[in-house]
């Protein structure tokens, strides 16, 4: 009998020990799984495919706010750099979602680039993605604000600027009719009418171009742009006039630099700067174009030896229809829109433009743009 009890106790003790061992192994496995889950950067199934399919900005953040997945628009909008969030405004909303667990939908205004005054309006939605991640979605609403601004500015400026050439053509038509018996006068008035018509056409074309720049988002369709190609194309568009006036156009600086943007618009901006330098510089002078970069910022500099800009006028040179020398602008056909177009192109690319000038010494215009560095694999970086 005593032997039977001993056997039963031994069996019971063995079961208890075995059950305890199983529990210990199970707990260790759970701890290991949890550790793997904490250290893993993999996002839940299907999320990566969803992010890749978005036509607006989308990104997934881990508990340390590292970006583990981001759509292409998140990079072109400048929301992500080196795997981290760029803007504290979004980081504050993410922290709010982590604390409360509730999703947030808010429209925010962010700087378009690391410098400059241009902004981007984003309608953001932020929510938890499982227990570990946070999902950020951002849709660009800048166009709606721009359209309203363009409408106001267009109405304010167009009536005044078109009035002068239209009135001139009307007066010349009357003079032409009165001088119908004088062939020499007819030819003179007809030539002046042609000049005013050309000026009117140029104003209209540049107003349309400026309105388009103000009402569209360049970065929505941004591509990797080689600055060497931009400078080369802009110089080619001006070399005939420069050569005819005996001017040297010299290009130097760093090669093979890139930015995210629209090559046609960037070429238009640089072309306008070079055309201005040619127009306001004496025959036989020199125009320099340099490209440099530092700490992720690309600088494109256009320098001339022209008449210069007075200090009082320098802050206004980028305003629509502003002309430093009204008489010279009339003689050369200037509309006062060229530098305004340059400003809007640069701002649409997340950059800024600066001007330095001294009377009789010349002027220097410096375009600053975010350099396209550190692009992630699988996006525009493959185009290098």
Short mmCIF file of C-alpha atoms in Angstrom, two decimals:
data_model
loop_
_atom_site.label_atom_id
_atom_site.label_comp_id
_atom_site.label_asym_id
_atom_site.label_seq_id
_atom_site.Cartn_x
_atom_site.Cartn_y
_atom_site.Cartn_z
CA UNK A 1 0.00 0.00 0.00
CA UNK A 2 2.72 2.42 0.89
CA UNK A 3 4.54 1.50 -2.30
CA UNK A 4 1.40 2.34 -4.33
CA UNK A 5 1.16 5.78 -2.74
CA UNK A 6 4.78 6.44 -3.52
CA UNK A 7 4.20 5.54 -7.17
CA UNK A 8 1.15 7.82 -7.37
CA UNK A 9 3.01 10.69 -5.75
CA UNK A 10 5.90 10.22 -8.15
CA UNK A 11 3.58 10.28 -11.13
CA UNK A 12 1.80 13.40 -9.82
CA UNK A 13 5.12 15.13 -9.19
CA UNK A 14 6.29 14.22 -12.69
CA UNK A 15 3.13 15.69 -14.20
CA UNK A 16 3.56 18.91 -12.22
CA UNK A 17 7.21 19.23 -13.23
CA UNK A 18 6.36 18.44 -16.86
CA UNK A 19 3.53 20.98 -16.92
CA UNK A 20 5.81 23.60 -15.38
CA UNK A 21 8.47 22.92 -17.97
CA UNK A 22 5.93 23.26 -20.79
CA UNK A 23 4.72 26.56 -19.33
CA UNK A 24 8.29 27.85 -19.07
CA UNK A 25 8.98 26.90 -22.71
CA UNK A 26 5.70 28.50 -23.84
CA UNK A 27 6.44 31.73 -21.95
CA UNK A 28 9.95 31.86 -23.41
CA UNK A 29 8.54 31.40 -26.90
CA UNK A 30 6.05 34.22 -26.36
CA UNK A 31 8.81 36.52 -25.10
CA UNK A 32 10.91 35.64 -28.14
CA UNK A 33 8.00 36.34 -30.50
CA UNK A 34 7.35 39.67 -28.79
CA UNK A 35 11.02 40.62 -29.08
CA UNK A 36 11.00 39.76 -32.77
CA UNK A 37 7.84 41.81 -33.26
CA UNK A 38 9.37 44.81 -31.50
CA UNK A 39 12.62 44.67 -33.47
CA UNK A 40 11.02 43.90 -36.83
CA UNK A 41 10.52 46.74 -39.30
CA UNK A 42 8.04 44.81 -41.45
CA UNK A 43 4.65 46.48 -41.83
CA UNK A 44 1.39 44.50 -41.80
CA UNK A 45 0.48 42.53 -44.91
CA UNK A 46 -0.91 44.60 -47.76
CA UNK A 47 0.17 47.98 -46.38
CA UNK A 48 3.29 48.28 -48.56
CA UNK A 49 1.24 47.56 -51.69
CA UNK A 50 -1.33 50.14 -50.62
CA UNK A 51 1.33 52.80 -50.04
CA UNK A 52 2.91 52.12 -53.44
CA UNK A 53 -0.48 52.51 -55.14
CA UNK A 54 -1.30 55.92 -53.62
CA UNK A 55 -1.33 59.00 -55.88
CA UNK A 56 -0.84 61.23 -52.82
CA UNK A 57 1.59 61.16 -49.91
CA UNK A 58 1.45 58.17 -47.58
CA UNK A 59 3.93 56.90 -45.01
CA UNK A 60 4.19 54.45 -42.12
CA UNK A 61 6.05 55.31 -38.91
CA UNK A 62 7.42 53.00 -36.23
CA UNK A 63 7.38 53.87 -32.49
CA UNK A 64 10.59 55.91 -32.90
CA UNK A 65 9.05 57.87 -35.78
CA UNK A 66 11.38 56.24 -38.27
CA UNK A 67 9.80 56.05 -41.72
CA UNK A 68 9.58 52.35 -42.59
CA UNK A 69 7.55 52.89 -45.77
CA UNK A 70 6.69 55.98 -47.83
CA UNK A 71 5.05 56.68 -51.17
CA UNK A 72 6.81 58.61 -53.92
CA UNK A 73 4.70 61.72 -53.26
CA UNK A 74 5.91 61.79 -49.65
CA UNK A 75 9.41 62.39 -51.02
CA UNK A 76 8.43 64.87 -53.73
CA UNK A 77 6.41 66.89 -51.17
CA UNK A 78 9.52 67.01 -48.97
CA UNK A 79 7.92 65.19 -46.02
CA UNK A 80 10.70 62.58 -45.67
CA UNK A 81 14.48 62.88 -45.62
CA UNK A 82 16.99 60.20 -44.66
CA UNK A 83 14.24 57.97 -43.35
CA UNK A 84 12.85 60.59 -40.95
CA UNK A 85 9.95 63.02 -40.85
CA UNK A 86 11.00 66.51 -41.93
CA UNK A 87 8.22 68.61 -40.41
CA UNK A 88 7.55 68.93 -36.68
CA UNK A 89 3.90 69.80 -37.42
CA UNK A 90 3.26 66.25 -38.61
CA UNK A 91 5.34 64.82 -35.78
CA UNK A 92 3.14 66.62 -33.22
CA UNK A 93 0.00 65.15 -34.77
CA UNK A 94 1.55 61.67 -34.74
CA UNK A 95 2.38 62.03 -31.04
CA UNK A 96 -1.21 63.09 -30.39
CA UNK A 97 -2.53 59.97 -32.12
CA UNK A 98 -0.17 57.73 -30.15
CA UNK A 99 -1.33 59.25 -26.85
CA UNK A 100 -5.07 59.20 -27.49
CA UNK A 101 -5.39 56.31 -29.91
CA UNK A 102 -7.87 58.38 -31.93
CA UNK A 103 -7.29 59.27 -35.57
CA UNK A 104 -6.72 62.91 -36.58
CA UNK A 105 -7.85 64.74 -39.73
CA UNK A 106 -6.39 68.23 -40.08
CA UNK A 107 -5.30 70.65 -42.81
CA UNK A 108 -1.80 71.99 -42.23
CA UNK A 109 0.44 74.50 -44.02
CA UNK A 110 4.09 73.52 -44.44
CA UNK A 111 7.12 75.19 -45.98
CA UNK A 112 7.59 73.77 -49.48
CA UNK A 113 11.37 73.60 -49.09
CA UNK A 114 14.10 74.14 -46.50
CA UNK A 115 14.19 77.84 -47.45
CA UNK A 116 12.03 80.34 -49.29
CA UNK A 117 8.52 81.60 -48.66
CA UNK A 118 6.43 79.14 -50.70
CA UNK A 119 4.05 76.89 -48.78
CA UNK A 120 2.17 73.69 -49.45
CA UNK A 121 -1.34 73.06 -48.05
CA UNK A 122 -1.91 69.45 -47.02
CA UNK A 123 -5.09 67.71 -45.90
CA UNK A 124 -3.65 65.12 -43.49
CA UNK A 125 -5.20 61.99 -41.97
CA UNK A 126 -3.26 60.18 -39.25
CA UNK A 127 -4.29 56.95 -37.53
CA UNK A 128 -2.84 53.98 -35.68
CA UNK A 129 -1.91 50.97 -37.80
CA UNK A 130 -2.12 48.02 -35.45
CA UNK A 131 -0.50 48.36 -32.05
CA UNK A 132 2.93 49.41 -33.30
CA UNK A 133 2.71 51.66 -36.34
CA UNK A 134 1.12 54.96 -37.33
CA UNK A 135 -0.19 55.66 -40.84
CA UNK A 136 0.04 59.20 -42.27
CA UNK A 137 -1.87 60.21 -45.42
CA UNK A 138 -1.51 63.70 -46.93
CA UNK A 139 -3.29 65.15 -49.96
CA UNK A 140 -2.05 68.36 -51.58
CA UNK A 141 -4.71 71.10 -51.55
CA UNK A 142 -2.38 73.91 -52.67
CA UNK A 143 -4.00 74.25 -56.10
CA UNK A 144 -7.29 75.44 -54.61
CA UNK A 145 -5.57 78.26 -52.74
CA UNK A 146 -3.44 79.20 -55.74
CA UNK A 147 -6.40 79.42 -58.09
CA UNK A 148 -8.10 81.97 -55.86
CA UNK A 149 -4.89 84.00 -55.57
CA UNK A 150 -4.35 83.88 -59.33
CA UNK A 151 -7.89 85.05 -59.98
CA UNK A 152 -7.44 88.11 -57.77
CA UNK A 153 -4.01 89.01 -59.12
CA UNK A 154 -4.96 88.46 -62.74
CA UNK A 155 -7.93 90.79 -62.57
CA UNK A 156 -5.90 93.44 -60.73
CA UNK A 157 -2.98 93.43 -63.15
CA UNK A 158 -4.24 92.51 -66.59
CA UNK A 159 -6.52 95.49 -67.17
CA UNK A 160 -3.73 97.97 -66.39
CA UNK A 161 -0.96 96.28 -68.37
CA UNK A 162 -2.99 95.60 -71.52
CA UNK A 163 -4.42 99.11 -71.57
CA UNK A 164 -1.20 100.78 -72.77
CA UNK A 165 -0.43 98.72 -75.90
CA UNK A 166 -4.11 98.53 -76.87
CA UNK A 167 -4.45 102.32 -76.59
CA UNK A 168 -1.23 102.76 -78.59
CA UNK A 169 -2.49 100.54 -81.39
CA UNK A 170 -5.80 102.45 -81.49
CA UNK A 171 -4.01 105.82 -81.72
CA UNK A 172 -1.61 104.53 -84.38
CA UNK A 173 -4.55 103.22 -86.41
CA UNK A 174 -6.12 106.69 -86.38
CA UNK A 175 -2.80 108.28 -87.35
CA UNK A 176 -2.37 105.72 -90.10
CA UNK A 177 -5.78 106.60 -91.53
CA UNK A 178 -5.01 110.33 -91.41
CA UNK A 179 -1.67 109.80 -93.18
CA UNK A 180 -3.00 107.50 -95.88
CA UNK A 181 -1.69 109.80 -98.63
CA UNK A 182 1.87 109.79 -97.25
CA UNK A 183 3.60 106.42 -97.92
CA UNK A 184 6.54 107.25 -95.64
CA UNK A 185 4.24 108.03 -92.71
CA UNK A 186 2.17 104.92 -93.41
CA UNK A 187 5.30 102.75 -93.24
CA UNK A 188 6.44 104.42 -90.01
CA UNK A 189 3.07 104.04 -88.27
CA UNK A 190 2.68 100.49 -89.54
CA UNK A 191 6.08 99.56 -88.11
CA UNK A 192 5.16 101.05 -84.73
CA UNK A 193 1.84 99.19 -84.79
CA UNK A 194 3.75 95.97 -85.43
CA UNK A 195 6.02 96.70 -82.46
CA UNK A 196 3.06 97.34 -80.14
CA UNK A 197 1.28 94.22 -81.41
CA UNK A 198 4.39 92.14 -80.72
CA UNK A 199 4.63 93.61 -77.22
CA UNK A 200 0.94 92.89 -76.62
CA UNK A 201 1.44 89.32 -77.77
CA UNK A 202 4.45 88.90 -75.46
CA UNK A 203 2.57 90.29 -72.47
CA UNK A 204 -0.36 87.96 -73.13
CA UNK A 205 1.92 84.94 -73.52
CA UNK A 206 3.83 85.67 -70.33
CA UNK A 207 0.66 86.35 -68.35
CA UNK A 208 -0.68 82.96 -69.43
CA UNK A 209 2.63 81.33 -68.48
CA UNK A 210 2.67 83.05 -65.09
CA UNK A 211 -0.95 82.10 -64.41
CA UNK A 212 -0.17 78.48 -65.23
CA UNK A 213 2.78 78.51 -62.87
CA UNK A 214 0.64 79.90 -60.06
CA UNK A 215 -2.20 77.45 -60.59
CA UNK A 216 -0.35 74.14 -60.94
CA UNK A 217 1.81 72.07 -58.66
CA UNK A 218 5.18 71.29 -60.24
CA UNK A 219 6.17 68.79 -57.57
CA UNK A 220 3.08 66.69 -58.25
CA UNK A 221 4.76 65.45 -61.45
CA UNK A 222 8.39 66.01 -60.46
CA UNK A 223 11.21 64.06 -62.07
CA UNK A 224 14.95 63.92 -61.56
CA UNK A 225 16.45 66.88 -63.48
CA UNK A 226 20.08 67.24 -64.54
CA UNK A 227 21.11 70.87 -63.95
CA UNK A 228 23.83 70.61 -66.62
CA UNK A 229 21.12 70.03 -69.23
CA UNK A 230 19.08 72.98 -67.92
CA UNK A 231 22.02 75.39 -68.11
CA UNK A 232 23.12 74.14 -71.53
CA UNK A 233 19.62 74.57 -73.00
CA UNK A 234 19.22 78.07 -71.52
CA UNK A 235 22.61 79.20 -72.85
CA UNK A 236 21.78 77.83 -76.33
CA UNK A 237 18.59 79.90 -76.41
CA UNK A 238 20.59 83.11 -75.88
CA UNK A 239 23.86 82.49 -77.70
CA UNK A 240 22.77 84.05 -81.02
CA UNK A 241 21.98 87.45 -79.44
CA UNK A 242 25.02 87.26 -77.13
CA UNK A 243 27.36 86.43 -80.04
CA UNK A 244 25.90 89.23 -82.15
CA UNK A 245 26.77 91.70 -79.38
CA UNK A 246 30.23 90.26 -78.75
CA UNK A 247 29.38 88.91 -75.29
CA UNK A 248 31.10 85.97 -73.61
CA UNK A 249 28.80 83.55 -71.77
CA UNK A 250 30.96 81.47 -69.42
CA UNK A 251 29.67 78.40 -67.56
CA UNK A 252 31.52 76.86 -64.62
CA UNK A 253 31.11 75.13 -61.29
CA UNK A 254 30.10 71.67 -60.13
CA UNK A 255 28.86 69.14 -62.70
CA UNK A 256 26.28 66.35 -62.58
CA UNK A 257 24.06 67.89 -59.90
CA UNK A 258 20.36 67.03 -59.84
CA UNK A 259 17.10 68.34 -58.40
CA UNK A 260 13.53 67.09 -58.35
CA UNK A 261 11.28 69.14 -60.63
CA UNK A 262 10.25 70.06 -64.16
CA UNK A 263 13.14 70.47 -66.62
CA UNK A 264 11.19 72.69 -69.02
CA UNK A 265 10.21 75.17 -66.31
CA UNK A 266 13.69 75.26 -64.79
CA UNK A 267 15.13 75.92 -68.25
CA UNK A 268 12.61 78.75 -68.68
CA UNK A 269 13.73 80.32 -65.39
CA UNK A 270 17.46 80.17 -66.20
CA UNK A 271 16.76 81.38 -69.75
CA UNK A 272 14.95 84.44 -68.37
CA UNK A 273 17.89 85.28 -66.10
CA UNK A 274 20.41 84.96 -68.93
CA UNK A 275 18.17 86.96 -71.31
CA UNK A 276 17.93 89.73 -68.69
CA UNK A 277 21.71 89.74 -68.29
CA UNK A 278 22.18 90.03 -72.07
CA UNK A 279 19.52 92.73 -72.38
CA UNK A 280 20.88 95.01 -69.65
CA UNK A 281 24.63 94.55 -70.26
CA UNK A 282 26.86 96.49 -72.66
CA UNK A 283 28.27 94.96 -75.85
CA UNK A 284 31.45 92.98 -75.36
CA UNK A 285 30.79 92.30 -71.67
CA UNK A 286 30.87 88.96 -69.88
CA UNK A 287 28.07 86.88 -68.36
CA UNK A 288 28.95 84.17 -65.87
CA UNK A 289 26.87 81.14 -64.88
CA UNK A 290 28.02 79.01 -61.96
CA UNK A 291 26.59 75.94 -60.23
CA UNK A 292 27.57 74.96 -56.67
CA UNK A 293 26.20 72.84 -53.84
CA UNK A 294 26.60 72.67 -50.08
CA UNK A 295 24.77 70.67 -47.40
CA UNK A 296 22.05 69.51 -49.76
CA UNK A 297 21.46 72.96 -51.28
CA UNK A 298 22.14 73.59 -54.98
CA UNK A 299 22.98 77.16 -56.01
CA UNK A 300 22.79 78.40 -59.60
CA UNK A 301 24.29 81.88 -60.03
CA UNK A 302 23.95 84.23 -63.02
CA UNK A 303 26.25 87.30 -62.97
CA UNK A 304 26.43 90.17 -65.45
CA UNK A 305 28.35 93.43 -65.93
CA UNK A 306 25.27 95.48 -66.71
CA UNK A 307 23.81 98.79 -65.59
CA UNK A 308 22.86 97.51 -62.13
CA UNK A 309 19.73 97.99 -60.03
CA UNK A 310 19.22 100.79 -57.48
CA UNK A 311 19.04 99.68 -53.84
CA UNK A 312 15.49 101.02 -53.49
CA UNK A 313 14.29 98.94 -56.45
CA UNK A 314 16.13 95.73 -55.62
CA UNK A 315 13.46 94.30 -53.24
CA UNK A 316 10.79 94.81 -55.94
CA UNK A 317 12.46 93.28 -58.99
CA UNK A 318 10.48 90.03 -58.65
CA UNK A 319 7.08 91.75 -58.55
CA UNK A 320 4.75 91.29 -61.51
CA UNK A 321 5.10 94.05 -64.14
CA UNK A 322 7.78 95.93 -62.18
CA UNK A 323 10.39 97.59 -64.38
CA UNK A 324 13.50 99.32 -63.05
CA UNK A 325 13.91 101.45 -66.20
CA UNK A 326 10.54 102.08 -67.85
CA UNK A 327 12.01 103.77 -70.93
CA UNK A 328 14.55 101.01 -71.54
CA UNK A 329 11.86 98.35 -71.07
CA UNK A 330 9.72 99.99 -73.74
CA UNK A 331 12.66 100.15 -76.14
CA UNK A 332 13.66 96.53 -75.57
CA UNK A 333 10.13 95.16 -75.40
CA UNK A 334 10.37 94.19 -71.72
CA UNK A 335 7.11 93.28 -69.98
CA UNK A 336 8.25 93.20 -66.35
CA UNK A 337 7.14 89.57 -66.03
CA UNK A 338 10.40 87.72 -66.66
CA UNK A 339 11.77 87.81 -63.10
CA UNK A 340 8.32 87.16 -61.64
CA UNK A 341 8.15 83.98 -63.72
CA UNK A 342 11.61 83.00 -62.44
CA UNK A 343 10.47 83.53 -58.84
CA UNK A 344 7.38 81.36 -59.22
CA UNK A 345 9.27 78.57 -60.99
CA UNK A 346 11.85 78.49 -58.20
CA UNK A 347 9.26 78.63 -55.42
CA UNK A 348 7.29 75.82 -57.05
CA UNK A 349 10.44 73.74 -56.79
CA UNK A 350 10.81 74.41 -53.06
CA UNK A 351 13.59 76.97 -53.45
CA UNK A 352 14.19 80.70 -53.39
CA UNK A 353 15.97 83.35 -55.46
CA UNK A 354 18.12 86.25 -54.30
CA UNK A 355 19.42 89.35 -56.07
CA UNK A 356 22.51 91.47 -55.49
CA UNK A 357 23.37 94.52 -57.56
CA UNK A 358 25.48 97.65 -57.68
CA UNK A 359 24.93 100.55 -60.05
CA UNK A 360 27.45 100.46 -62.89
CA UNK A 361 28.97 97.17 -61.66
CA UNK A 362 26.31 94.63 -62.61
CA UNK A 363 23.92 92.22 -60.93
CA UNK A 364 23.99 88.70 -59.53
CA UNK A 365 20.94 86.45 -59.26
CA UNK A 366 21.21 83.27 -57.17
CA UNK A 367 18.70 80.42 -57.42
CA UNK A 368 18.74 78.00 -54.47
CA UNK A 369 17.07 74.60 -54.76
CA UNK A 370 17.02 71.44 -52.62
CA UNK A 371 19.53 69.04 -54.16
CA UNK A 372 18.18 65.58 -55.06
CA UNK A 373 20.29 63.47 -52.70
CA UNK A 374 19.56 60.28 -50.82
CA UNK A 375 16.60 59.17 -52.95
CA UNK A 376 15.37 55.75 -51.96
CA UNK A 377 15.77 52.79 -54.29
CA UNK A 378 12.83 51.90 -56.45
CA UNK A 379 11.77 55.50 -57.17
CA UNK A 380 13.24 58.38 -59.12
CA UNK A 381 16.70 57.46 -57.87
CA UNK A 382 16.77 54.65 -60.46
CA UNK A 383 16.85 57.26 -63.22
CA UNK A 384 20.33 58.42 -62.33
#
